Backbone as numpy.savetxt, mean C-alpha at the origin, in Angstrom:
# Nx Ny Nz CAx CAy CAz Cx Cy Cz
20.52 -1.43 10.62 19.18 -1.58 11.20 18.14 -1.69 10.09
17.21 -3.11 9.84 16.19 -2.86 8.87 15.14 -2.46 9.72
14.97 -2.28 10.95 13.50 -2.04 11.43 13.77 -0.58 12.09
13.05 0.23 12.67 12.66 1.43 13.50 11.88 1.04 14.10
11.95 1.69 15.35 11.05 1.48 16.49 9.97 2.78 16.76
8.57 2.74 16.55 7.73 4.06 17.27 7.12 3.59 18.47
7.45 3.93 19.72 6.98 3.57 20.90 7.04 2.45 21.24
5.81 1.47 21.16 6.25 -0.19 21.56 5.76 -0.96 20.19
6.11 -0.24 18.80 6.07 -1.23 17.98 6.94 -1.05 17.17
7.69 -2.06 16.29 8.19 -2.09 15.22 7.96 -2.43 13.95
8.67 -1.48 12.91 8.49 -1.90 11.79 9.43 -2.04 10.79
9.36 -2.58 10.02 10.15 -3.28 8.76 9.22 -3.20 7.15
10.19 -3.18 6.29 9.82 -3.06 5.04 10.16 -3.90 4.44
9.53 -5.07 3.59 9.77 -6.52 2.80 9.03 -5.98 1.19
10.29 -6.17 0.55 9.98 -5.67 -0.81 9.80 -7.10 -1.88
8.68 -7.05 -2.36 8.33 -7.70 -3.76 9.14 -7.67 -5.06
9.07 -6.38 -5.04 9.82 -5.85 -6.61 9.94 -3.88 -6.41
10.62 -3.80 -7.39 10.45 -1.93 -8.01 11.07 -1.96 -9.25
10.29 -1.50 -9.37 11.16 -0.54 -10.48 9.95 0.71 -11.63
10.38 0.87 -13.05 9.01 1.61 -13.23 7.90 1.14 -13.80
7.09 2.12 -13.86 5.59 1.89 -13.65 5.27 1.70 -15.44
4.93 3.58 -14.84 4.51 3.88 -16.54 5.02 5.48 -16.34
4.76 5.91 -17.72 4.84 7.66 -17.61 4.46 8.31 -16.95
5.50 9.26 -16.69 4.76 10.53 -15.72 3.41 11.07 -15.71
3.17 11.92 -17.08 2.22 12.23 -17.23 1.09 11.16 -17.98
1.19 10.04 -18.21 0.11 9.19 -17.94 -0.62 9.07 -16.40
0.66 8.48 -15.13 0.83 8.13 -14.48 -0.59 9.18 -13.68
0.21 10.60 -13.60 -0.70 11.79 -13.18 -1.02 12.84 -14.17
-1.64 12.59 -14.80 -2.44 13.59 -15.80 -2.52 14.94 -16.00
-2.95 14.82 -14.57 -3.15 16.36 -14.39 -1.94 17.48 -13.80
-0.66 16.32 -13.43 0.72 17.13 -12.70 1.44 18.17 -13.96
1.62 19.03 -13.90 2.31 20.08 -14.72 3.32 19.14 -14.91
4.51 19.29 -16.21 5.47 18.70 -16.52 6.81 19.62 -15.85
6.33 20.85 -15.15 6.83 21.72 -14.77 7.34 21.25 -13.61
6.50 20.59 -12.34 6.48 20.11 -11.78 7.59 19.08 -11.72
7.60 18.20 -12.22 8.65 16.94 -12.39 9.60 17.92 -12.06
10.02 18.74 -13.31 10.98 19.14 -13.44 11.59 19.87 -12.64
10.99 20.64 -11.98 11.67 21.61 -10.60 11.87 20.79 -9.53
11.55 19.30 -9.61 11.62 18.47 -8.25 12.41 17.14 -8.55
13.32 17.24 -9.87 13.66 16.61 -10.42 15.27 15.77 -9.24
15.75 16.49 -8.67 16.55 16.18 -8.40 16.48 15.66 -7.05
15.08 15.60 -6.13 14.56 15.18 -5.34 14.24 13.72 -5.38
13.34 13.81 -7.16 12.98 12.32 -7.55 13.79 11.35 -8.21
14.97 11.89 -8.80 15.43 10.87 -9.55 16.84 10.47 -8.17
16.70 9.30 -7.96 16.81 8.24 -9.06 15.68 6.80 -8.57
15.09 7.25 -7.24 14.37 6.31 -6.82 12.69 6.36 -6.87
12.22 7.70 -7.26 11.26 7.69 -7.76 10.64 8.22 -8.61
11.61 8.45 -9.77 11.50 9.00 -10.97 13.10 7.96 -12.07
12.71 8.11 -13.53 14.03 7.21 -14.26 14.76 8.68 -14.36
15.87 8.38 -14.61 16.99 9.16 -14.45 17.29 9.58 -15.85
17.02 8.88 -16.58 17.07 8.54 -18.58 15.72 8.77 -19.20
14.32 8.74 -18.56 13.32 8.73 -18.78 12.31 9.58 -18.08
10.96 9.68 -18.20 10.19 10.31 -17.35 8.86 9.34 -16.89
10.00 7.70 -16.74 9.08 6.62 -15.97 8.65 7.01 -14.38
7.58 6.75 -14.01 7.80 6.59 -12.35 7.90 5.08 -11.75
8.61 5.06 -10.83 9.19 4.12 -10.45 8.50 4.29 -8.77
8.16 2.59 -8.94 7.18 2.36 -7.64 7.45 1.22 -7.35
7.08 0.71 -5.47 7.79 -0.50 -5.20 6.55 -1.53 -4.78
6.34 -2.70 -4.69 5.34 -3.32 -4.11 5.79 -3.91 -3.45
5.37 -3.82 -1.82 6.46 -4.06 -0.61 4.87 -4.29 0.49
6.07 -4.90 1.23 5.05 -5.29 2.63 5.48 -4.59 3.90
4.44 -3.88 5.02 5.04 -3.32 5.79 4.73 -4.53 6.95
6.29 -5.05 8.04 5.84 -5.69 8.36 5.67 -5.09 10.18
4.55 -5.14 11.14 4.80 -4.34 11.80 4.74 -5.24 13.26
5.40 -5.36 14.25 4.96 -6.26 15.07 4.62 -4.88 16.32
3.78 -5.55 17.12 2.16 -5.00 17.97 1.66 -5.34 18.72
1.96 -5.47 20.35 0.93 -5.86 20.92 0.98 -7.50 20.71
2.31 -7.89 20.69 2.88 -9.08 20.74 2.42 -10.47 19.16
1.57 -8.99 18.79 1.26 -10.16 16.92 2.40 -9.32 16.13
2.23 -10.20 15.11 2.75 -10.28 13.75 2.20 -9.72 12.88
2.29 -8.58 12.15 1.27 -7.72 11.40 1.65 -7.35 10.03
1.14 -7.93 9.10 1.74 -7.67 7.80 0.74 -6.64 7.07
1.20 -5.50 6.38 0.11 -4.22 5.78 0.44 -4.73 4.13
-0.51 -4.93 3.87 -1.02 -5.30 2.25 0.33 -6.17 1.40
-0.15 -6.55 0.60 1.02 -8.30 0.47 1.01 -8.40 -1.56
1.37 -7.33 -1.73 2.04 -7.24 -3.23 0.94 -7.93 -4.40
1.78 -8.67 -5.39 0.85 -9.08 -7.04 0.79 -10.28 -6.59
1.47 -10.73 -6.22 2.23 -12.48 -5.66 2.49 -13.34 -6.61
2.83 -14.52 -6.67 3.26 -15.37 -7.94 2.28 -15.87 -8.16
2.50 -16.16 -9.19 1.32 -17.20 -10.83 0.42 -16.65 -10.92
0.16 -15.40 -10.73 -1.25 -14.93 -10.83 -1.92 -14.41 -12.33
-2.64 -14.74 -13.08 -2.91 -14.92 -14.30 -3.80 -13.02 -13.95
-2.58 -12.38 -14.40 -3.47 -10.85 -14.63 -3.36 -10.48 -16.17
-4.04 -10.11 -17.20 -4.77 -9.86 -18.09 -4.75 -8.17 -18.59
-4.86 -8.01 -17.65 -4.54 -6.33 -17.71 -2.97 -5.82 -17.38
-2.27 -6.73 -16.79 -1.13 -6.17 -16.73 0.14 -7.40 -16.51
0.38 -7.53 -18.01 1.05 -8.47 -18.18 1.85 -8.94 -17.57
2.68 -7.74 -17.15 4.15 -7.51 -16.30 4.14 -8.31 -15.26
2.70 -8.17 -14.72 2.46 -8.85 -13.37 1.73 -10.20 -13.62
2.07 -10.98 -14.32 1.03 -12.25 -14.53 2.42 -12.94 -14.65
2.18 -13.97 -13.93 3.02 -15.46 -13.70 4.19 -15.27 -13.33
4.56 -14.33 -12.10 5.37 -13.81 -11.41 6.20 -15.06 -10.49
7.44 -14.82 -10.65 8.69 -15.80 -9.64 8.96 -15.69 -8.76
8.82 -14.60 -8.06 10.03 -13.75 -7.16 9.64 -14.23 -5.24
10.99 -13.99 -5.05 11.09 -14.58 -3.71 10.60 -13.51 -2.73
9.68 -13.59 -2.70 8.89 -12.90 -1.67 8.96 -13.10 -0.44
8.39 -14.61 0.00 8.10 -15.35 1.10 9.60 -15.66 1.26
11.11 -15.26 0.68 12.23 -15.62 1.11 12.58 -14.36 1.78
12.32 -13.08 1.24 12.28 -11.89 1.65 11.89 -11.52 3.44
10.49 -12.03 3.05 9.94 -12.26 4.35 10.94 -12.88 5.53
11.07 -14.25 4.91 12.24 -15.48 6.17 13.10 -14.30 6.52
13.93 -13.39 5.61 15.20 -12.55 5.82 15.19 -11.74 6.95
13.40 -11.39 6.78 12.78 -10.53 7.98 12.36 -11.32 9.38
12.53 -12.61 9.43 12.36 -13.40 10.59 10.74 -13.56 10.81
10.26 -13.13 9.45 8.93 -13.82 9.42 8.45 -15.45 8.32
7.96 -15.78 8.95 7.86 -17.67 8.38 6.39 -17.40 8.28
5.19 -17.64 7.39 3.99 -17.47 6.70 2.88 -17.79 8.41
3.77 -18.82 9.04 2.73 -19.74 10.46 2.63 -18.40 11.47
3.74 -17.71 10.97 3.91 -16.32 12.27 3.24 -15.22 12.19
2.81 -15.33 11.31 1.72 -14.50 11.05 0.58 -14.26 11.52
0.00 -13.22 12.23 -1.12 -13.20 13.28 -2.31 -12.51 12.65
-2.27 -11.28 11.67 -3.53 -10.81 11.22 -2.18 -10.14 9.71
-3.33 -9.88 8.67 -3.02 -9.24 7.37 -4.27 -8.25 7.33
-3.23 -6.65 6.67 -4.43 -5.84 6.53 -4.05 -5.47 5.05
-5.13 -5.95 4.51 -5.37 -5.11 3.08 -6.14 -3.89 3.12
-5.05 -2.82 2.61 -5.26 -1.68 2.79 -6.71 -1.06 2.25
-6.77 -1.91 0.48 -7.70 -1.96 -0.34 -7.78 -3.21 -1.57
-8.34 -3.49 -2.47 -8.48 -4.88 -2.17 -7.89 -4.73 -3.75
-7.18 -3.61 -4.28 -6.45 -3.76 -5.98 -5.51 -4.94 -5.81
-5.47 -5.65 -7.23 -4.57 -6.60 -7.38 -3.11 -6.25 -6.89
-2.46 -5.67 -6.86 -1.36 -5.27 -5.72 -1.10 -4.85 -4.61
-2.27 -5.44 -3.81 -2.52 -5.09 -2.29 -2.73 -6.84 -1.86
-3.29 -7.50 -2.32 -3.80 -8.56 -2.06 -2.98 -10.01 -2.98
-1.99 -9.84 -3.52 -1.57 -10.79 -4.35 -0.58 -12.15 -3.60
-0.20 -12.22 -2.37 0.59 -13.02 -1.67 -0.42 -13.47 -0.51
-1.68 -12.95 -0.25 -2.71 -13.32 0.61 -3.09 -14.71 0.63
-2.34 -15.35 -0.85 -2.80 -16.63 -1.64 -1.76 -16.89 -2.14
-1.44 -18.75 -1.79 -0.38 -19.18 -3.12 -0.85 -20.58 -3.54
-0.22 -20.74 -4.41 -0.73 -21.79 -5.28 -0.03 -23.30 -4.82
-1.02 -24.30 -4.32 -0.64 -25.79 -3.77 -1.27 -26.84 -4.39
-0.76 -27.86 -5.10 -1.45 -28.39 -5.70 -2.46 -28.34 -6.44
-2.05 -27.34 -7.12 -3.59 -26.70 -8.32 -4.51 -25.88 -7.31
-4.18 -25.49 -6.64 -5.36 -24.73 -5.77 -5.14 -23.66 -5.05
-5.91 -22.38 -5.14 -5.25 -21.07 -4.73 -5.45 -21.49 -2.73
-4.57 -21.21 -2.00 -5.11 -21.34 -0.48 -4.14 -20.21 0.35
-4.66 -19.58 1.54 -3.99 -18.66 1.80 -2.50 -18.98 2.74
-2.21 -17.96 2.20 -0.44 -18.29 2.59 0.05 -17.88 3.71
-1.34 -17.34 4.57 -0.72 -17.08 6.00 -1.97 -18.20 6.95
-1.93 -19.50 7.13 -2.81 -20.09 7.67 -3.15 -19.99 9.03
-2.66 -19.16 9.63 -3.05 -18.82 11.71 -3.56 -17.19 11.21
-3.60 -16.56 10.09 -3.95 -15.56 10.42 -5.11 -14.81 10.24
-5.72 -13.40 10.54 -6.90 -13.12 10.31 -6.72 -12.28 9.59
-7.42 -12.16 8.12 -7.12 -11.00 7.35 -8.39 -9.93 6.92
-7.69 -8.77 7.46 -8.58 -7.80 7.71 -9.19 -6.84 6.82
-10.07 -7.14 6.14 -10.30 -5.85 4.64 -11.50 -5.42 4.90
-11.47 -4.18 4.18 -12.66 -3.07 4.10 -14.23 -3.67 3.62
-14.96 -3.51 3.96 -16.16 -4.21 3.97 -16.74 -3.63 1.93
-16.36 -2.26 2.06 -17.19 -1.06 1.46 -16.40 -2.36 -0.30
-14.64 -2.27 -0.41 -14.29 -2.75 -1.14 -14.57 -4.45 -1.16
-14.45 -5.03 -0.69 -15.16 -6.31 -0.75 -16.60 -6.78 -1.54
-17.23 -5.26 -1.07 -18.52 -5.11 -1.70 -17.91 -5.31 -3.35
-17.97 -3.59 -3.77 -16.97 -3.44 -4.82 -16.42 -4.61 -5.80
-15.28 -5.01 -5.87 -14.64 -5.82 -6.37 -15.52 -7.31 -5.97
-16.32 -7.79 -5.77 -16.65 -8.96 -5.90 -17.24 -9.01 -7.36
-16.85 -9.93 -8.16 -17.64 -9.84 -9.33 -19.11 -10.36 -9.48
-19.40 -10.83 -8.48 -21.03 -10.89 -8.65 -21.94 -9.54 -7.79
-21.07 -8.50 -7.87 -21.93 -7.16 -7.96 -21.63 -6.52 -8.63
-19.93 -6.72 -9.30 -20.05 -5.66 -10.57 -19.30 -6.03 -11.88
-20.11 -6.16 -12.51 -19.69 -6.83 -13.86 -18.75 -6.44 -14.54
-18.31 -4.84 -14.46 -17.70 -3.70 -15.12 -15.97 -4.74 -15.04
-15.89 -5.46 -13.70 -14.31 -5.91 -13.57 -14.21 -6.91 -14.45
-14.80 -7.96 -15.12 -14.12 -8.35 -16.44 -13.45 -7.57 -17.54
-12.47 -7.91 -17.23 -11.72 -6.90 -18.85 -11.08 -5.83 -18.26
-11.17 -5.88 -16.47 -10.56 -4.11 -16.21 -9.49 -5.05 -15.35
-8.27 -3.86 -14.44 -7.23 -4.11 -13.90 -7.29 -5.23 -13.04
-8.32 -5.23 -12.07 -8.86 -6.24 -11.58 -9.16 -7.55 -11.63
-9.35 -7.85 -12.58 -9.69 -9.43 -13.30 -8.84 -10.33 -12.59
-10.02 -11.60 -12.28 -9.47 -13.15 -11.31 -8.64 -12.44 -10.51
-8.57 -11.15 -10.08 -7.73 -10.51 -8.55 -8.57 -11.14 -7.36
-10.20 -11.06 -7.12 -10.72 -11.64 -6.45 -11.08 -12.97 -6.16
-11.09 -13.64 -7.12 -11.48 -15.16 -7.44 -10.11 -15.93 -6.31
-9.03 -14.98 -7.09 -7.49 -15.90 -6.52 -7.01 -15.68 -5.27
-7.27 -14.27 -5.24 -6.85 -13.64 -3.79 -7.40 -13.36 -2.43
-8.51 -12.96 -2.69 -9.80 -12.94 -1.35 -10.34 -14.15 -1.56
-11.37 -14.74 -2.61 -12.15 -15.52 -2.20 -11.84 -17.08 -1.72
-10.96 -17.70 -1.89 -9.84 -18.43 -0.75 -10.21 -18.42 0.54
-9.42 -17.74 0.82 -9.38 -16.57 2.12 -10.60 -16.44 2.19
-11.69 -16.01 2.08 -12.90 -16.07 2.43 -13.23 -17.61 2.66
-13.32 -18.60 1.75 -13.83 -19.99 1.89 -12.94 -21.01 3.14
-11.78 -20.23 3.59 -10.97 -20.63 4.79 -11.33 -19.83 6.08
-12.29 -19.27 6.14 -13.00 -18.76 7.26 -11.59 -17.49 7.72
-11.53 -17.27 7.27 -10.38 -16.42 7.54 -10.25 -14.53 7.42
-11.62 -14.37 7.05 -11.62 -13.39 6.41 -12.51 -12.57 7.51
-11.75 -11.38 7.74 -13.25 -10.30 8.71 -13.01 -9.17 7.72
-14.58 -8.65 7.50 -14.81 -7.34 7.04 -14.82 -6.62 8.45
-14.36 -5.09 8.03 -14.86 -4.06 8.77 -15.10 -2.44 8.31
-15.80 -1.72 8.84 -17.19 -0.56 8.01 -16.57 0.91 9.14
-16.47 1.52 8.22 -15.67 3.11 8.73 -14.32 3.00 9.97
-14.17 2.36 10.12 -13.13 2.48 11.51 -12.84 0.98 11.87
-11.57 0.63 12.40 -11.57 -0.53 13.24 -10.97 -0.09 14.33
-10.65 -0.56 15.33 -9.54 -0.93 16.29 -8.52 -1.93 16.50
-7.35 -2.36 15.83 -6.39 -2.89 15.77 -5.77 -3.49 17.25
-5.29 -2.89 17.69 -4.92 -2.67 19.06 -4.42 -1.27 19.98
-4.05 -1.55 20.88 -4.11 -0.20 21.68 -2.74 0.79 20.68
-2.22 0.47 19.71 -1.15 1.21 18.79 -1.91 1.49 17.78
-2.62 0.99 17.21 -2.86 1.00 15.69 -4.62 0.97 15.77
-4.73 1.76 14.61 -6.57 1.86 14.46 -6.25 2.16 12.82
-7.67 1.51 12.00 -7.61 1.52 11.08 -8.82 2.13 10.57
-8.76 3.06 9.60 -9.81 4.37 8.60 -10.08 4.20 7.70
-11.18 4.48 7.44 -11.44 4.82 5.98 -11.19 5.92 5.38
-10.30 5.70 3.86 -9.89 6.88 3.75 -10.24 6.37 1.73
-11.64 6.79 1.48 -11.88 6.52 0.57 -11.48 7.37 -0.71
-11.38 7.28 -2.24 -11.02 7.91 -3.11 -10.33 7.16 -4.28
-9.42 6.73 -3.40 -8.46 5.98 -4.35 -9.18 4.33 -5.04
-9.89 3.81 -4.33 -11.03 2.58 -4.42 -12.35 3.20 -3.42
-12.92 2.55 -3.50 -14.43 3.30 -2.00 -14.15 2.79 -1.11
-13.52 1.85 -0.83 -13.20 1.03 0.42 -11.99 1.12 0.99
-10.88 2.09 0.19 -9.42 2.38 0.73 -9.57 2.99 2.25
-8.38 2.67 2.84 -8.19 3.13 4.12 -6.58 3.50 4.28
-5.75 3.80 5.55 -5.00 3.74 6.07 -5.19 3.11 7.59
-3.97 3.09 8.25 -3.74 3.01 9.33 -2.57 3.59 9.95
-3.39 4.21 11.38 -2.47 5.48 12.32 -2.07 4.98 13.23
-0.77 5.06 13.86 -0.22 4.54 14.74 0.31 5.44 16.41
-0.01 5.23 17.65 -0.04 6.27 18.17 0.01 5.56 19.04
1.55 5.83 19.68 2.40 4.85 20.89 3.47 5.93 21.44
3.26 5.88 22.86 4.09 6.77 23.46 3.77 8.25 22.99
5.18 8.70 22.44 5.18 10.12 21.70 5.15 9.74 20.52
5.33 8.79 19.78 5.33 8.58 18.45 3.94 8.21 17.34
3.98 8.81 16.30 2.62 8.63 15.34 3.21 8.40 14.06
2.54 7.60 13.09 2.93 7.72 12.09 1.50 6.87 11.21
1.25 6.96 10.18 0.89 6.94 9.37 0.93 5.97 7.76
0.21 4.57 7.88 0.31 3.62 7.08 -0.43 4.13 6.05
0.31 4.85 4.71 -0.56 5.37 3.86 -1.66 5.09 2.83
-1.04 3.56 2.79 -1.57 3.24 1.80 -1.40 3.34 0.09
-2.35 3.97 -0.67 -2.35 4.73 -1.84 -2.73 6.09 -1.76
-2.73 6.96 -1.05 -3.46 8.39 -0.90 -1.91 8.88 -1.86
-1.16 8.51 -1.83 0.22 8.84 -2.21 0.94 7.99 -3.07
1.39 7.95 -4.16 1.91 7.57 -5.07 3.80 7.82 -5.54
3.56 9.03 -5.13 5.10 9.50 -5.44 5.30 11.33 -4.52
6.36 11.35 -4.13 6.67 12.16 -3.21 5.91 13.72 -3.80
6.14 13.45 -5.05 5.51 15.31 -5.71 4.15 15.28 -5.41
3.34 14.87 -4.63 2.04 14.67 -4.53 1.96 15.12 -3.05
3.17 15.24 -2.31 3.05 15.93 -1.00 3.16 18.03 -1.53
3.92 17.69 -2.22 4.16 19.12 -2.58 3.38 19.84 -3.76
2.10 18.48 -4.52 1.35 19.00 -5.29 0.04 18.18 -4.77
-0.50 18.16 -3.64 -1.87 17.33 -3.06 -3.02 17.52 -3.92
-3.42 18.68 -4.52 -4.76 18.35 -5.20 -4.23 17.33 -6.88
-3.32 16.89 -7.06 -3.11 16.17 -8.17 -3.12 14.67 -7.90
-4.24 13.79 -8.81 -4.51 12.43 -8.12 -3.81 11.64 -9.49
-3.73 10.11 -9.08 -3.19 9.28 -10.11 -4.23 8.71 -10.77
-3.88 8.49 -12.15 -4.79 7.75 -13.19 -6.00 6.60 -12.40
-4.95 5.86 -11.54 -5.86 4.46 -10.81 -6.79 4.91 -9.68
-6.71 6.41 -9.40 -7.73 7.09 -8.66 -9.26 6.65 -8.96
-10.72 5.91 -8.20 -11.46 5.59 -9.15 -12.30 7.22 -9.29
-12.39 7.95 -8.21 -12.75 9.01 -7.69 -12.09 10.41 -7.52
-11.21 11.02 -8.42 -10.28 11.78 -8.37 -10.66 12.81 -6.98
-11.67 13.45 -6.81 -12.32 14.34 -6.38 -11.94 14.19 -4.76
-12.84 12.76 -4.44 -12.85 12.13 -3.09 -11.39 12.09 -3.22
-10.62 11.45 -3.57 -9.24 11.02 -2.98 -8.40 12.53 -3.28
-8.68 13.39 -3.37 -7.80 14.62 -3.33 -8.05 15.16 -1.84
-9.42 15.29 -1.31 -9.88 15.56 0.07 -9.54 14.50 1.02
-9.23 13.47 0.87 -8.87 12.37 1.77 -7.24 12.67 2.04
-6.56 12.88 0.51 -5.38 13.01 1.19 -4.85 14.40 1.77
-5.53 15.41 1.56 -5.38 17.02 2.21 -5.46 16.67 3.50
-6.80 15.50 3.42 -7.20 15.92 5.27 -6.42 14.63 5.80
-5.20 13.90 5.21 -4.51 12.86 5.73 -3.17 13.26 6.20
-2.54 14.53 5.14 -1.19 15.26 5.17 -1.46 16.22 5.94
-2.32 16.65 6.29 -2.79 17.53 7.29 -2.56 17.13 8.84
-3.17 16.13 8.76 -3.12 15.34 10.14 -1.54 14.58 10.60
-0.97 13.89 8.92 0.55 14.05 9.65 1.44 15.16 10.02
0.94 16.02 9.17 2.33 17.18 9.71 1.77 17.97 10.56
0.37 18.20 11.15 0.12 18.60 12.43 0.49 17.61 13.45
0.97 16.42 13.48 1.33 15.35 14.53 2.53 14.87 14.67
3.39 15.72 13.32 4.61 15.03 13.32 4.57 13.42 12.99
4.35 13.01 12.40 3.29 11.28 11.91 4.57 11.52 10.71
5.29 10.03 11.07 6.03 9.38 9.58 5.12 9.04 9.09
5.42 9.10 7.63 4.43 8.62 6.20 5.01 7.56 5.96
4.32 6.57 5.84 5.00 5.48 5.11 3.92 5.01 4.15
4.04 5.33 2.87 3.10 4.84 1.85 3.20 3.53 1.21
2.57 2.90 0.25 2.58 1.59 -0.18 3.24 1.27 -0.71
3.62 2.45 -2.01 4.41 2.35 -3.14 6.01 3.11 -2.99
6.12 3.69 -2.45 7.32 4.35 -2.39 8.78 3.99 -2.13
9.81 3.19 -3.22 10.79 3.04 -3.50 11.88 3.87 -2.75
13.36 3.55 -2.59 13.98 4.33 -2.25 13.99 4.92 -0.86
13.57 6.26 -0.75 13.35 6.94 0.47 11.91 6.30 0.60
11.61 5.50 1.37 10.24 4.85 1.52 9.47 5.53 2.94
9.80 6.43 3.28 9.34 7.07 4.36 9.63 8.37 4.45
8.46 9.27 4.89 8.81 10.73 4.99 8.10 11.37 6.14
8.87 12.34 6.57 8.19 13.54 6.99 7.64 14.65 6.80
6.45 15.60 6.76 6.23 16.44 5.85 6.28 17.59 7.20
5.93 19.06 6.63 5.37 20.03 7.23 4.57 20.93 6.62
3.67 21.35 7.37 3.01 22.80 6.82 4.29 23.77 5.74
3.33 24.60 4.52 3.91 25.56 4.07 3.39 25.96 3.11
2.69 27.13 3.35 2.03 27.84 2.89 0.80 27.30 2.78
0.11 27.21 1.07 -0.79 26.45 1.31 -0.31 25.22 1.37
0.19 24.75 1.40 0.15 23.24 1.12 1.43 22.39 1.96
1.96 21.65 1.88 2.84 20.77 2.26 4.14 20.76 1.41
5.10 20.83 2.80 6.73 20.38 1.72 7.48 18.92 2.92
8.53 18.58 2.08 8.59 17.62 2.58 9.90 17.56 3.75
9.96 17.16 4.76 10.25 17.91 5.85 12.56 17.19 6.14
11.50 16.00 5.98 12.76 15.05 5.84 12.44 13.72 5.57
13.15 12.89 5.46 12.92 11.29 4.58 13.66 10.88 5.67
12.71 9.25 5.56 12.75 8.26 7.00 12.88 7.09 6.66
14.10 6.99 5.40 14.23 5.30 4.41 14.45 4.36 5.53
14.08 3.25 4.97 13.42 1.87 6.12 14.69 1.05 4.75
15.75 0.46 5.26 16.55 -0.26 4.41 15.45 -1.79 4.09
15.65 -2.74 2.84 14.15 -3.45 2.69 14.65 -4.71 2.73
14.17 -5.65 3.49 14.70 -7.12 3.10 14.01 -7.55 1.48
């Protein structure tokens, strides 16, 4: 089975790439090395190196069908994309959109795209390259991003993104997609459909969100970035380097892990390799992790 069913929707996981990132304690700064280590056998081998103290993260698409659309949650680095800040990811090959076919999705079937937040690995397949020209790669669909980040990342409000992670992320990836009429902003909350509603859940960018899902008896929880790697359920006030707001995104995700394990809500975060889905619970102060809900990945 690659998909699971919560109430009347399904979902599937379409992977880009994984593997690792960068260092642990680059990665999270502020995580005790203590930490790793007592949870070591939890993380290695899918989200931690087994030889190293890389973290290892996946850039994947959740694909969710809803209320009879086609719903794809944030769409990887994507190919040829000239990134500057991170080499690794500049002029990329990989069969993505074959990944997708595997999943019985074809680019025309596509009904709406939600970018979670608008970092160059949320938005990188939103766009592909046709005849010298970036155009978006899902042409029937409506793609849905945060108004607050749109603001943000446009470079004619903030100059600061030349030279930072960001660079030609917007030029290639949204603004396309914007000039194809294709694009809706939306400001604290949306409504998706009668399953799915989408939040602001700022910290990690100002315009980050998730989306909650709540069908039948079932809930679960499109994380987004509030979460990076599983020790972050069992260490929540510790944020990642790409945090722009450490502060805000530590309270966003307390009051996000809060709300899944009072609801029983699968986690399914952006980045998470391997066991790509979890359950958490209350304990003590804080959260442990209850059980893992791996989604096998086309």
């Amino acid at each position: 089975m690659h998909e699971i069913v919560l109430g009347e929707v399904t979902v599937a996981r379409v992977e880009e790439m994984h593997g690792p990132i960068m260092p642990a304690d680059q990665f999270f700064p502020g995580l005790p090395e203590q930490a790793w280590k007592e949870h070591r056998d939890t993380l290695v081998p899918d989200h931690l190196g087994a030889e190293d103290d890389m973290v290892i993260t996946a850039m994947q698409t959740w694909v969710v069908r809803s209320g009879g659309r086609t719903i794809l949650i944030d769409t990887g680095v994507g190919n040829g994309k000239t990134r500057p800040a991170v080499d690794g990811w500049s002029h990329l090959s990989l069969d993505y959109l074959g990944n997708l076919a595997r999943a019985g999705v074809r680019p025309e079937d596509v009904d709406l795209v939600i970018n979670t937040h608008l970092h160059l690995d949320h938005i990188g397949w939103n766009t592909r390259l046709a005849d010298g020209d970036w155009v978006p790669t899902f042409p029937n669909a409506t793609y849905l991003m945060p108004k607050v980040d749109f603001d943000y990342w446009n470079p004619d409000n903030n100059p600061n993104i030349a030279g930072g992670i960001n660079e030609n992320a917007f030029e290639d990836s949204v603004a396309p997609v914007l000039a194809a009429g294709q694009v809706r902003l939306w400001e604290t909350n949306h409504v998706i459909d009668a399953n799915l509603r989408l939040e602001a859940a700022p910290g990690h960018t100002p315009g980050a969100s998730v989306i909650t899902l709540a069908s039948g008896g079932d809930r679960a929880l499109f994380a987004g970035d509030i979460l990076h790697t599983p020790l972050q359920v069992t260490h929540p006030d510790h944020s990642s380097c790409f945090d722009l707001d450490p502060a805000q995104s530590r309270t966003t995700r307390l009051r996000l892990l809060g709300w899944a394990a009072e609801n029983k809500a699968l986690i399914l975060p952006a980045h998470l390799s391997g066991h790509s889905a979890l359950e958490i619970e209350n304990s003590g102060e804080g959260f442990a992790i209850k059980q893992w809900g791996p989604l096998p990945r086309y």
